[in-house]
């Protein structure tokens, strides 16, 4: 009996352990992922006169961290999404943007160095502005007026609480299609590439 | 032998008899008097501040006709593009162009359209010498003299003369100048007319428009002096007109435009030697700068853009000098300035004024020949930003029999310019963002708020004080040798500049675009070393060499680096990585090393002269504001997404240039010169539009003169 119990415990722990290792496993497993070319209302083209996008539909692209997929806009009033993108504007599912409990902390650092999520201090979208302020140098990007290019500011890490109170760390890598190392204004913009780590077990452990 | 005599003969004994004015040039070469550092004549050898002196003989042998070209070859000076791409200016001791005051005969040149004065407007023909003071000189000159002062001093007629010169060079560039001088016992007069025309050049032929557009310039200059007893009266006047035909791509639309620049000035001066010990100078100065430009859609009459800019500057100054005794002098001054701008760039054509009242004093004690101490103080009061106090102290003293040590410490300031105060600009084509000058910000902001056009306020500006001038304090010190065939100078400089004005977003419009305004934001530290030497190889050969080491850093960025809060993007993974302080290269467009070496040949016995001059500049970065390069790709250093130039960014490679010239006096009044600038045909179109390729030129000078009786 004792042996069986021990064996069961061992098997169970192996299972738990392997579950943690296996990112495609159950819902409690952490996920480390890179999302490429998430279209954030890119429009139908670019105005050759001024490089501004044309044909935009002024709609946020909603995204869920645990599934790693885009959520339909018909679900905007649900907890199914965590974060939304439209051009350089980023929203979170809470406050004035949605019914969830999402929030964000902008932190200067390196993604791999951050191993714990804070439990407080998350900002939400509200009437006086977005949780991530808009404008060059204010939030996640810097606008280079000379090259007319948006660059994600190096070292800006987004610590995120999801709509259902899980923790995520995330870094935006590029705003241009196929994430070129040196983008120019001629490359289609409003395509996000980002890396993130999702802790599904509800703990603050981000590694 | 007098020490100073020896030094000067070594440094500047480049005599010429090409004009039959052997006596005058020799006298001057033996004893050059430098006036800009203390607004009073000083021997160059015993100057207490860091300085550069370019005599007429050297300008001539260099075959240059443009002030910009002459300055480009001097130690510690680089030609850099203006922030907005409109023209070029000089970088002195690592400062941007608008931090160096540029004077013509001691009076400021205006037309710093958007912060820069296009020194290409000056043709050099009547120039006697160019004096450059390195280090802040606000204690004597007020605003703008943070990096230093360039004073272009025109020739005064010293004989009856008639001169004509023609220079023809590549790109169908011609410079024709005629001048006449008249000298009488108690007075003289000089008049000069010159015309410059060029087809410009194009470094990127594949794209629309030229790098430098064709332009034609006319300039008229006149100057007269008259002595009546104890009174010296002088009057000078200048008129300049430039027409430019350019082609630009405005938002991908081909446009054709014509630009016109006119400036003129008048400058009467009355000197009165009240007693042998008290001299009084009263000077008035009025200058006006007008620039207009119209751009039409190519092949149509549709006006794309229209620009109109008028600036005037009026000044009256009284300047007494009191010699207390053989050793002590006091120089004082008080003046009034009225500056006015009206331009459609500021929303309405309503004129904007700045009034400044100022007073300064300078006490000099010279206990012995090579010892001097100067104490200076100036107070400026301006209707916009209030008062500014600018002190300066400088000294020189011998340390050994063959070495002199000098040093200076001073403060400089730069007034916020009109654009930073009054601009009202909406970039409709570039996304509808708005830039507002600080003096009009609150008013415009509340009007936009009333129209419900403001989505969010990004910065609370209601309690912001008025914008302040940019301030600096600086130290310069040097050791110079004064002995032998070979002599040298080794100097150090340190500048700390604060309250630098930059744009920051203040609000977001409902359209999503931002409203920007100007604020006192950054702090910068510029420091370095400069060294130069002159070697007299024999009677006719002179070798000059110079080197500058430069470090220019943004202090706020340095702080962030120290705290480990600066990052870069790995070029492969594009993930953020922390960067070290040592990886920070510094401010854009500053080369760590620059150097030049020049060889001059000029003999008194031979009708020949020649020069070989080389300049080197080490690698440098260009920021996003490095300027719009007409018709081509712009080089941008930024790779690592962190606002600073670090070693992982892209750099413009270091480069060297060589210029050569040779002159021959065919017979007495006729002199021929041939030369090649940029022999190796170096160009970097995307980064250095100011650098045309190889230029070959040919000069013909003809001058006849008759010595005036008294000289």
PDB file of C-alpha atoms in Angstrom, chain B residues 128-280:
ATOM      1  CA  UNK B 128      41.276  91.401 -43.441  1.00  0.00           C
ATOM      2  CA  UNK B 129      41.226  88.600 -40.920  1.00  0.00           C
ATOM      3  CA  UNK B 130      38.938  86.166 -39.162  1.00  0.00           C
ATOM      4  CA  UNK B 131      39.154  85.938 -35.396  1.00  0.00           C
ATOM      5  CA  UNK B 132      37.644  83.067 -33.469  1.00  0.00           C
ATOM      6  CA  UNK B 133      37.325  83.096 -29.711  1.00  0.00           C
ATOM      7  CA  UNK B 134      36.785  79.643 -28.241  1.00  0.00           C
ATOM      8  CA  UNK B 135      34.815  79.507 -25.024  1.00  0.00           C
ATOM      9  CA  UNK B 136      31.913  81.576 -23.721  1.00  0.00           C
ATOM     10  CA  UNK B 137      32.010  85.296 -24.385  1.00  0.00           C
ATOM     11  CA  UNK B 138      28.600  86.331 -23.110  1.00  0.00           C
ATOM     12  CA  UNK B 139      30.351  88.620 -20.616  1.00  0.00           C
ATOM     13  CA  UNK B 140      31.050  90.920 -23.555  1.00  0.00           C
ATOM     14  CA  UNK B 141      28.593  89.868 -26.257  1.00  0.00           C
ATOM     15  CA  UNK B 142      25.494  88.571 -24.484  1.00  0.00           C
ATOM     16  CA  UNK B 143      23.272  85.894 -25.978  1.00  0.00           C
ATOM     17  CA  UNK B 144      24.508  83.155 -28.320  1.00  0.00           C
ATOM     18  CA  UNK B 145      28.197  83.383 -27.400  1.00  0.00           C
ATOM     19  CA  UNK B 146      28.309  80.046 -25.543  1.00  0.00           C
ATOM     20  CA  UNK B 147      30.720  78.136 -27.718  1.00  0.00           C
ATOM     21  CA  UNK B 148      32.532  81.245 -28.828  1.00  0.00           C
ATOM     22  CA  UNK B 149      32.565  84.091 -31.272  1.00  0.00           C
ATOM     23  CA  UNK B 150      33.577  84.285 -34.913  1.00  0.00           C
ATOM     24  CA  UNK B 151      34.396  87.816 -35.971  1.00  0.00           C
ATOM     25  CA  UNK B 152      34.928  88.519 -39.646  1.00  0.00           C
ATOM     26  CA  UNK B 153      36.892  91.720 -39.923  1.00  0.00           C
ATOM     27  CA  UNK B 154      36.821  93.552 -43.218  1.00  0.00           C
ATOM     28  CA  UNK B 155      39.735  95.245 -44.870  1.00  0.00           C
ATOM     29  CA  UNK B 156      40.081  98.971 -44.493  1.00  0.00           C
ATOM     30  CA  UNK B 157      41.465 100.732 -47.490  1.00  0.00           C
ATOM     31  CA  UNK B 158      45.102 101.650 -46.945  1.00  0.00           C
ATOM     32  CA  UNK B 159      46.047 102.767 -50.404  1.00  0.00           C
ATOM     33  CA  UNK B 160      44.515 103.850 -53.635  1.00  0.00           C
ATOM     34  CA  UNK B 161      43.701 100.631 -55.286  1.00  0.00           C
ATOM     35  CA  UNK B 162      41.614  98.842 -57.808  1.00  0.00           C
ATOM     36  CA  UNK B 163      41.192  95.106 -57.632  1.00  0.00           C
ATOM     37  CA  UNK B 164      39.357  92.621 -59.739  1.00  0.00           C
ATOM     38  CA  UNK B 165      39.184  88.924 -59.259  1.00  0.00           C
ATOM     39  CA  UNK B 166      37.497  86.122 -61.070  1.00  0.00           C
ATOM     40  CA  UNK B 167      37.190  82.636 -59.756  1.00  0.00           C
ATOM     41  CA  UNK B 168      35.772  79.902 -61.914  1.00  0.00           C
ATOM     42  CA  UNK B 169      35.191  76.464 -60.481  1.00  0.00           C
ATOM     43  CA  UNK B 170      33.364  73.177 -60.921  1.00  0.00           C
ATOM     44  CA  UNK B 171      29.552  73.062 -61.073  1.00  0.00           C
ATOM     45  CA  UNK B 172      29.650  76.214 -63.208  1.00  0.00           C
ATOM     46  CA  UNK B 173      30.435  78.263 -60.179  1.00  0.00           C
ATOM     47  CA  UNK B 174      31.803  81.715 -60.662  1.00  0.00           C
ATOM     48  CA  UNK B 175      32.710  84.432 -58.269  1.00  0.00           C
ATOM     49  CA  UNK B 176      33.488  87.831 -59.668  1.00  0.00           C
ATOM     50  CA  UNK B 177      34.502  90.690 -57.488  1.00  0.00           C
ATOM     51  CA  UNK B 178      35.592  94.250 -58.112  1.00  0.00           C
ATOM     52  CA  UNK B 179      36.729  96.617 -55.427  1.00  0.00           C
ATOM     53  CA  UNK B 180      38.133 100.093 -55.292  1.00  0.00           C
ATOM     54  CA  UNK B 181      39.868 101.816 -52.437  1.00  0.00           C
ATOM     55  CA  UNK B 182      40.701 105.428 -51.833  1.00  0.00           C
ATOM     56  CA  UNK B 183      42.999 106.634 -49.103  1.00  0.00           C
ATOM     57  CA  UNK B 184      43.610 110.197 -48.129  1.00  0.00           C
ATOM     58  CA  UNK B 185      45.446 111.786 -45.244  1.00  0.00           C
ATOM     59  CA  UNK B 186      42.466 111.833 -42.927  1.00  0.00           C
ATOM     60  CA  UNK B 187      40.183 109.306 -44.407  1.00  0.00           C
ATOM     61  CA  UNK B 188      39.601 106.381 -46.639  1.00  0.00           C
ATOM     62  CA  UNK B 189      36.865 104.597 -48.469  1.00  0.00           C
ATOM     63  CA  UNK B 190      36.400 101.164 -49.938  1.00  0.00           C
ATOM     64  CA  UNK B 191      33.679  99.782 -52.101  1.00  0.00           C
ATOM     65  CA  UNK B 192      33.209  96.280 -53.313  1.00  0.00           C
ATOM     66  CA  UNK B 193      30.761  94.559 -55.598  1.00  0.00           C
ATOM     67  CA  UNK B 194      30.664  90.831 -56.037  1.00  0.00           C
ATOM     68  CA  UNK B 195      28.563  88.293 -57.792  1.00  0.00           C
ATOM     69  CA  UNK B 196      28.492  84.624 -57.054  1.00  0.00           C
ATOM     70  CA  UNK B 197      26.615  82.122 -59.163  1.00  0.00           C
ATOM     71  CA  UNK B 198      26.518  78.372 -59.070  1.00  0.00           C
ATOM     72  CA  UNK B 199      24.588  75.560 -60.641  1.00  0.00           C
ATOM     73  CA  UNK B 200      24.779  73.730 -57.330  1.00  0.00           C
ATOM     74  CA  UNK B 201      25.353  70.022 -57.243  1.00  0.00           C
ATOM     75  CA  UNK B 202      23.487  66.789 -56.959  1.00  0.00           C
ATOM     76  CA  UNK B 203      24.831  63.918 -54.922  1.00  0.00           C
ATOM     77  CA  UNK B 204      21.868  61.641 -55.557  1.00  0.00           C
ATOM     78  CA  UNK B 205      20.897  62.072 -59.218  1.00  0.00           C
ATOM     79  CA  UNK B 206      18.347  59.258 -59.071  1.00  0.00           C
ATOM     80  CA  UNK B 207      15.988  61.313 -56.958  1.00  0.00           C
ATOM     81  CA  UNK B 208      14.102  64.485 -57.707  1.00  0.00           C
ATOM     82  CA  UNK B 209      15.806  67.799 -57.041  1.00  0.00           C
ATOM     83  CA  UNK B 210      19.424  68.689 -56.403  1.00  0.00           C
ATOM     84  CA  UNK B 211      21.398  68.407 -53.181  1.00  0.00           C
ATOM     85  CA  UNK B 212      22.316  72.067 -53.507  1.00  0.00           C
ATOM     86  CA  UNK B 213      20.113  74.055 -55.839  1.00  0.00           C
ATOM     87  CA  UNK B 214      21.339  76.662 -58.306  1.00  0.00           C
ATOM     88  CA  UNK B 215      21.616  80.103 -56.781  1.00  0.00           C
ATOM     89  CA  UNK B 216      22.958  83.536 -57.599  1.00  0.00           C
ATOM     90  CA  UNK B 217      24.132  86.125 -55.143  1.00  0.00           C
ATOM     91  CA  UNK B 218      24.941  89.791 -55.434  1.00  0.00           C
ATOM     92  CA  UNK B 219      26.657  91.618 -52.663  1.00  0.00           C
ATOM     93  CA  UNK B 220      27.621  95.229 -52.241  1.00  0.00           C
ATOM     94  CA  UNK B 221      29.811  96.454 -49.472  1.00  0.00           C
ATOM     95  CA  UNK B 222      31.106  99.904 -48.653  1.00  0.00           C
ATOM     96  CA  UNK B 223      33.057 101.344 -45.816  1.00  0.00           C
ATOM     97  CA  UNK B 224      34.454 104.764 -45.131  1.00  0.00           C
ATOM     98  CA  UNK B 225      36.506 106.292 -42.335  1.00  0.00           C
ATOM     99  CA  UNK B 226      37.219 109.891 -41.591  1.00  0.00           C
ATOM    100  CA  UNK B 227      39.334 111.456 -38.864  1.00  0.00           C
ATOM    101  CA  UNK B 228      38.631 114.947 -37.670  1.00  0.00           C
ATOM    102  CA  UNK B 229      40.898 115.894 -34.810  1.00  0.00           C
ATOM    103  CA  UNK B 230      40.059 113.676 -31.890  1.00  0.00           C
ATOM    104  CA  UNK B 231      37.122 112.169 -33.696  1.00  0.00           C
ATOM    105  CA  UNK B 232      37.071 109.091 -35.878  1.00  0.00           C
ATOM    106  CA  UNK B 233      33.946 108.518 -37.853  1.00  0.00           C
ATOM    107  CA  UNK B 234      33.197 105.433 -39.845  1.00  0.00           C
ATOM    108  CA  UNK B 235      30.268 104.185 -41.801  1.00  0.00           C
ATOM    109  CA  UNK B 236      29.803 100.810 -43.382  1.00  0.00           C
ATOM    110  CA  UNK B 237      26.907  99.350 -45.288  1.00  0.00           C
ATOM    111  CA  UNK B 238      26.164  96.063 -46.943  1.00  0.00           C
ATOM    112  CA  UNK B 239      23.469  94.745 -49.220  1.00  0.00           C
ATOM    113  CA  UNK B 240      23.012  91.142 -50.194  1.00  0.00           C
ATOM    114  CA  UNK B 241      20.569  89.466 -52.520  1.00  0.00           C
ATOM    115  CA  UNK B 242      20.215  85.812 -53.322  1.00  0.00           C
ATOM    116  CA  UNK B 243      17.918  84.057 -55.757  1.00  0.00           C
ATOM    117  CA  UNK B 244      17.553  80.337 -55.574  1.00  0.00           C
ATOM    118  CA  UNK B 245      15.749  77.938 -57.895  1.00  0.00           C
ATOM    119  CA  UNK B 246      15.008  74.692 -56.196  1.00  0.00           C
ATOM    120  CA  UNK B 247      13.074  71.524 -56.645  1.00  0.00           C
ATOM    121  CA  UNK B 248      11.756  69.634 -53.663  1.00  0.00           C
ATOM    122  CA  UNK B 249       9.608  66.665 -53.017  1.00  0.00           C
ATOM    123  CA  UNK B 250       6.882  67.889 -50.699  1.00  0.00           C
ATOM    124  CA  UNK B 251       5.014  64.803 -49.497  1.00  0.00           C
ATOM    125  CA  UNK B 252       5.999  62.895 -52.612  1.00  0.00           C
ATOM    126  CA  UNK B 253       4.777  65.727 -54.832  1.00  0.00           C
ATOM    127  CA  UNK B 254       7.324  67.245 -57.155  1.00  0.00           C
ATOM    128  CA  UNK B 255       7.473  70.978 -56.569  1.00  0.00           C
ATOM    129  CA  UNK B 256       9.428  73.784 -58.104  1.00  0.00           C
ATOM    130  CA  UNK B 257      10.247  76.865 -56.188  1.00  0.00           C
ATOM    131  CA  UNK B 258      12.054  80.125 -56.091  1.00  0.00           C
ATOM    132  CA  UNK B 259      13.520  81.554 -52.963  1.00  0.00           C
ATOM    133  CA  UNK B 260      14.799  85.015 -52.364  1.00  0.00           C
ATOM    134  CA  UNK B 261      16.956  86.250 -49.525  1.00  0.00           C
ATOM    135  CA  UNK B 262      17.817  89.851 -49.012  1.00  0.00           C
ATOM    136  CA  UNK B 263      19.726  91.334 -46.208  1.00  0.00           C
ATOM    137  CA  UNK B 264      21.218  94.709 -45.631  1.00  0.00           C
ATOM    138  CA  UNK B 265      22.863  96.575 -42.819  1.00  0.00           C
ATOM    139  CA  UNK B 266      24.177  99.965 -41.912  1.00  0.00           C
ATOM    140  CA  UNK B 267      26.696 100.639 -39.199  1.00  0.00           C
ATOM    141  CA  UNK B 268      27.835 104.163 -38.246  1.00  0.00           C
ATOM    142  CA  UNK B 269      30.515 104.426 -35.550  1.00  0.00           C
ATOM    143  CA  UNK B 270      31.807 107.517 -33.776  1.00  0.00           C
ATOM    144  CA  UNK B 271      35.032 107.257 -31.802  1.00  0.00           C
ATOM    145  CA  UNK B 272      36.076 110.142 -29.648  1.00  0.00           C
ATOM    146  CA  UNK B 273      39.461 110.339 -27.951  1.00  0.00           C
ATOM    147  CA  UNK B 274      38.324 112.593 -25.135  1.00  0.00           C
ATOM    148  CA  UNK B 275      41.704 112.515 -23.420  1.00  0.00           C
ATOM    149  CA  UNK B 276      44.702 110.248 -24.017  1.00  0.00           C
ATOM    150  CA  UNK B 277      43.195 108.048 -21.301  1.00  0.00           C
ATOM    151  CA  UNK B 278      39.530 108.101 -22.095  1.00  0.00           C
ATOM    152  CA  UNK B 279      38.152 106.951 -25.412  1.00  0.00           C
ATOM    153  CA  UNK B 280      34.488 106.785 -26.156  1.00  0.00           C
TER     154      UNK B 280
END
